[in-house]
Amino acid sequence: MSYNIGESISELRAYLNITQKELAEGICTQTLISKIEKEHTTPSAVLLYELAEKMGVDINYFFEQSFNCKFDYIKEVQQQVREAIKLKNYSTAKELLNIEKNNPLFMGIENKQFILWNEGIIVYYLEKNTKKALSILNQSLELRKSAKKTYGIQDIEILNSIGIIHGEENLLSEAISIFDNLYNILKQSKFDQYDDIKIKILYNYAKELTRSEEYEKAKEICLEGVRHCMNKQTFYLLGNFYYQIGYIEFLNKSYKKALFNFTKASEVFNVSQNSLYLNFTNKKIEEIKKIINAPTSDL
């Protein structure tokens, strides 16, 4: 990793309101300070220590400043890409990736993997090319396989994307197999802190089980999701879990149970101000009420 030490020295010197001449006095020449700040030369460890001491900071300050700036930039780009994909703005996400994919900051395995992961998603939704999308996503997983045998959180996210694509292509057995594998992986304690991804996978798993008419297992997974949301005190997908349980009960013609869970979902969507899901759920509630109130209803 390269560090822009000269830039960090220049910024701190300007902040302290001292000139290059004042900084160099008793340590080195002003010319050398100028070359260091322009990144024309790299200071020795001894010189860097003396400069740090004169400016009242630890020598590690210069390395940390450089690293943190780069880290913040990478995180900002990643957040913009993920937000664009979340909002289904795939063209915007593609533009962001095209700008950054050859950026040296994204040359590390983790960041290369991020680029490929999101490229795969974009190819699927923009180009409608399932085979190419899955090939890119699998390629992103292979990047870390040689470097690390265990799954990281980004690997989990990629597998989740692969599972979703299989589900959308009606390859239900493959999708369920992927989510079942993810479900078992996430039981490992090291993933306890990743609440959102765990909740997301439980929900996607339950949806595919429902589509495969494995209703009891789907309901068990939804209930686990509800418990997890409650334990973590989060509304994230809580309403969706209640809705999915209601939908399962509806398919089983257990209309009173369906109504109960749809009502719970509606309450969550109302509190979390999710108007789209709230309106959809309320229509479902009215539909079920008509069935329940009909003389020939099978409760």
C-alpha atoms as one frame of an Amber mdcrd trajectory, in Angstrom:
protein
   0.000   0.000   0.000   1.282   3.481  -0.851   0.944   6.341   1.619   0.702
  10.017   0.650   2.955  11.047   3.521   3.996  14.285   1.839   0.389  15.377
   1.507  -0.253  14.581   5.186   2.815  16.604   6.228   1.725  19.545   4.070
  -1.829  19.524   5.466  -0.667  19.361   9.088   1.947  22.082   8.526  -0.716
  24.366   7.016  -3.050  23.619   9.914  -0.325  24.540  12.414   0.387  27.692
  10.367   4.110  27.110  10.033   6.214  27.563   6.905   8.382  24.952   5.221
  11.417  26.916   6.402  10.215  26.865  10.012   9.492  23.138   9.856  12.880
  22.372   8.301  14.879  24.468  10.769  17.290  22.314  12.759  16.180  19.139
  10.941  16.803  19.384   7.191  16.655  21.841   4.295  13.522  23.641   3.117
  14.160  22.165  -0.330  13.872  18.655   1.084  10.578  19.513   2.823   9.276
  20.861  -0.487  10.279  17.658  -2.313   8.650  15.496   0.379   5.391  17.458
   0.252   5.308  17.171  -3.554   5.867  13.392  -3.196   9.127  13.706  -5.150
  10.986  11.872  -2.412  10.166   9.760   0.620  11.482  10.790   4.054  13.586
   8.357   6.052  12.124   6.951   9.263  14.506   9.139  11.321  13.538  12.307
   9.424   9.834  11.492   9.647  10.177  10.938  13.393  11.845  14.338  13.827
   9.180  16.097  11.722   6.405  14.386  13.677   8.001  15.369  16.986   8.339
  18.997  15.886   4.655  19.140  14.854   3.546  17.418  18.040   2.131  14.198
  16.610   3.002  10.510  16.717   4.860   9.241  13.649   1.937   6.884  12.904
  -0.282   9.937  12.356   0.998  10.348   8.793   0.286   6.726   7.876  -3.125
   6.716   9.538  -4.169   9.969   7.857  -3.273   8.631   4.444  -4.950   5.269
   5.036  -8.110   6.759   6.546  -8.625   9.158   3.636  -8.359   6.298   1.159
 -10.572   4.056   3.273 -13.230   6.776   3.580 -13.203   7.324  -0.188 -13.603
   3.615  -0.922 -16.454   3.310   1.579 -18.200   6.352   0.102 -18.043   4.881
  -3.416 -19.267   1.504  -2.184 -22.189   3.102  -0.354 -23.172   5.062  -3.470
 -23.098   1.909  -5.608 -25.116  -0.143  -3.105 -27.657   2.656  -2.654 -28.108
   2.944  -6.437 -28.678  -0.809  -6.709 -31.079  -0.768  -3.750 -33.111   1.909
  -5.573 -32.843  -0.117  -8.816 -30.837   2.685 -10.464 -28.647   0.167 -12.262
 -27.419   2.628 -14.911 -26.144   4.960 -12.191 -24.436   2.057 -10.420 -22.829
   1.023 -13.706 -21.472   4.544 -14.279 -19.977   4.620 -10.781 -18.268   1.258
 -11.274 -16.922   2.229 -14.700 -15.299   5.302 -13.151 -13.671   3.367 -10.310
 -12.905  -0.106 -11.681  -9.411   0.908 -12.873  -8.712   3.071  -9.827  -5.610
   1.698  -8.021  -7.541   1.978  -4.738  -9.834  -0.793  -5.986  -7.052  -3.181
  -6.961  -7.075  -5.143  -3.680  -8.897  -8.490  -3.599 -11.727  -7.250  -1.385
 -12.395  -4.203  -3.567 -11.999  -6.120  -6.832 -14.554  -8.553  -5.483 -16.912
  -5.681  -4.693 -16.627  -4.407  -8.278 -17.332  -7.842  -9.795 -20.194  -8.569
  -7.389 -22.052  -5.428  -8.359 -21.164  -5.790 -12.042 -22.843  -9.198 -11.954
 -26.018  -7.719 -10.478 -26.022  -4.914 -13.060 -25.524  -7.340 -15.960 -28.496
  -9.390 -14.760 -30.916  -6.487 -14.414 -29.699  -4.247 -17.254 -28.579  -6.757
 -19.878 -30.985  -9.526 -18.792 -28.091 -11.944 -19.292 -28.401 -14.573 -16.560
 -25.514 -16.766 -17.690 -23.076 -13.845 -17.896 -24.263 -12.416 -14.574 -23.798
 -15.704 -12.720 -20.390 -16.187 -14.340 -19.247 -12.778 -13.057 -20.663 -13.429
  -9.581 -18.929 -16.813  -9.368 -15.723 -15.181 -10.591 -15.992 -12.695  -7.718
 -16.201 -15.580  -5.242 -13.164 -17.274  -6.778 -11.041 -14.178  -6.068 -11.063
 -14.882  -2.351 -11.119 -18.672  -2.483  -7.415 -18.840  -3.223  -6.627 -16.318
  -0.500  -9.043 -17.485   2.183 -10.878 -20.752   2.780 -13.614 -19.373   5.033
 -16.489 -17.130   3.979 -16.348 -13.406   4.676 -19.381 -11.136   4.913 -18.966
  -9.969   1.301 -18.910 -13.604   0.157 -22.214 -14.056   1.988 -23.674 -11.037
   0.196 -22.565 -12.417  -3.175 -24.073 -15.837  -2.473 -27.279 -14.061  -1.477
 -27.300 -12.287  -4.862 -26.701 -15.608  -6.638 -29.584 -17.163  -4.699 -31.907
 -14.291  -5.617 -31.075 -14.618  -9.324 -31.757 -18.365  -9.261 -35.077 -17.635
  -7.574 -36.039 -14.989 -10.131 -35.220 -17.468 -12.888 -37.559 -20.007 -11.210
 -34.648 -22.323 -10.465 -36.192 -22.952  -7.072 -34.287 -26.053  -5.975 -30.971
 -24.326  -6.745 -32.075 -21.159  -4.945 -33.204 -23.099  -1.868 -29.937 -25.046
  -1.817 -27.976 -21.768  -1.825 -30.083 -20.195   0.939 -29.981 -23.383   2.991
 -26.183 -23.279   2.769 -26.190 -19.591   3.746 -28.527 -20.318   6.644 -26.064
 -22.874   8.016 -23.071 -20.578   7.454 -24.769 -17.752   9.351 -25.238 -19.960
  12.394 -21.524 -19.483  13.014 -20.928 -17.073  15.879 -18.528 -14.874  13.901
 -21.464 -13.531  11.881 -23.516 -12.485  14.922 -22.771  -8.794  14.432 -24.096
  -8.755  10.856 -27.769  -8.419  11.751 -29.017  -6.945   8.463 -27.522  -9.625
   6.216 -28.763 -12.404   8.501 -32.295 -10.959   8.463 -32.128 -10.503   4.685
 -31.081 -14.107   4.085 -33.762 -15.487   6.412 -36.357 -13.519   4.452 -35.075
 -14.585   1.019 -34.877 -18.198   2.203 -38.478 -18.067   3.465 -39.706 -16.604
   0.170 -38.150 -19.376  -1.914 -39.448 -22.060   0.461 -42.931 -20.562   0.115
 -42.689 -20.610  -3.673 -41.692 -24.283  -3.438 -44.784 -24.913  -1.275 -42.653
 -25.877   1.733 -45.023 -23.845   3.873 -44.217 -25.145   7.353 -40.484 -24.722
   6.959 -41.010 -21.290   5.401 -43.132 -20.262   8.381 -40.460 -21.516  10.812
 -37.827 -19.397   9.058 -40.142 -16.356   9.123 -40.764 -16.805  12.843 -37.015
 -17.030  13.397 -36.706 -13.792  11.457 -39.352 -12.130  13.635 -37.550 -13.256
  16.804 -34.247 -11.966  15.468 -35.771  -8.574  14.608 -37.330  -8.372  18.069
 -34.078  -9.306  19.820 -32.131  -6.719  17.834 -34.927  -4.137  18.167 -35.052
  -3.431  14.434 -37.925  -2.883  12.009 -35.743  -4.065   9.109 -37.898  -6.634
   7.209 -40.023  -7.260  10.331 -43.169  -6.251   8.460 -42.119  -8.437   5.528
 -41.802 -11.477   7.795 -45.304 -10.926   9.184 -46.601 -10.435   5.655 -44.945
 -13.647   4.472 -46.472 -15.607   7.375 -49.849 -14.093   6.528 -49.404 -15.081
   2.898 -48.545 -18.659   3.883 -51.663 -18.850   6.084 -53.679 -17.391   3.202
 -52.392 -20.117   0.870 -53.340 -22.677   3.532 -56.816 -21.058   3.691 -56.300
 -20.258   7.384 -57.863 -16.860   6.848 -58.112 -15.706  10.478 -54.420 -16.455
  11.034 -53.649 -14.743   7.752 -55.615 -11.672   8.835 -53.776 -11.562  12.172
 -50.348 -11.589  10.521 -51.269  -9.178   7.731 -52.547  -6.799  10.417 -49.225
  -7.104  12.305 -47.397  -6.399   9.042 -49.589  -3.351   8.424 -48.801  -1.994
  11.897 -45.056  -2.334  11.306 -45.242  -0.750   7.851 -47.258   2.112   9.317
 -44.773   2.799  12.129 -41.782   2.502   9.777 -43.541   4.749   7.222 -43.273
   2.203   4.422 -46.240   3.497   2.425 -45.784   1.185  -0.571 -45.969  -2.017
   1.487 -48.588  -0.512   3.798 -51.027   0.149   0.950 -50.419  -3.277  -0.574
 -50.930  -5.036   2.771 -54.089  -3.093   3.591 -55.607  -4.193   0.276 -54.822
  -7.782   1.228 -56.488  -7.264   4.623 -59.679  -6.016   2.944 -59.619  -9.005
   0.592 -59.378 -11.445   3.511 -62.096  -9.687   5.491 -64.458 -10.197   2.559
 -63.578 -13.899   2.484 -64.089 -14.266   6.249 -67.425 -12.452   6.150 -68.687
 -14.476   3.208 -71.293 -17.108   4.269 -69.426 -20.019   2.660 -65.938 -19.170
   3.870 -63.718 -22.032   4.978 -61.954 -20.731   8.106
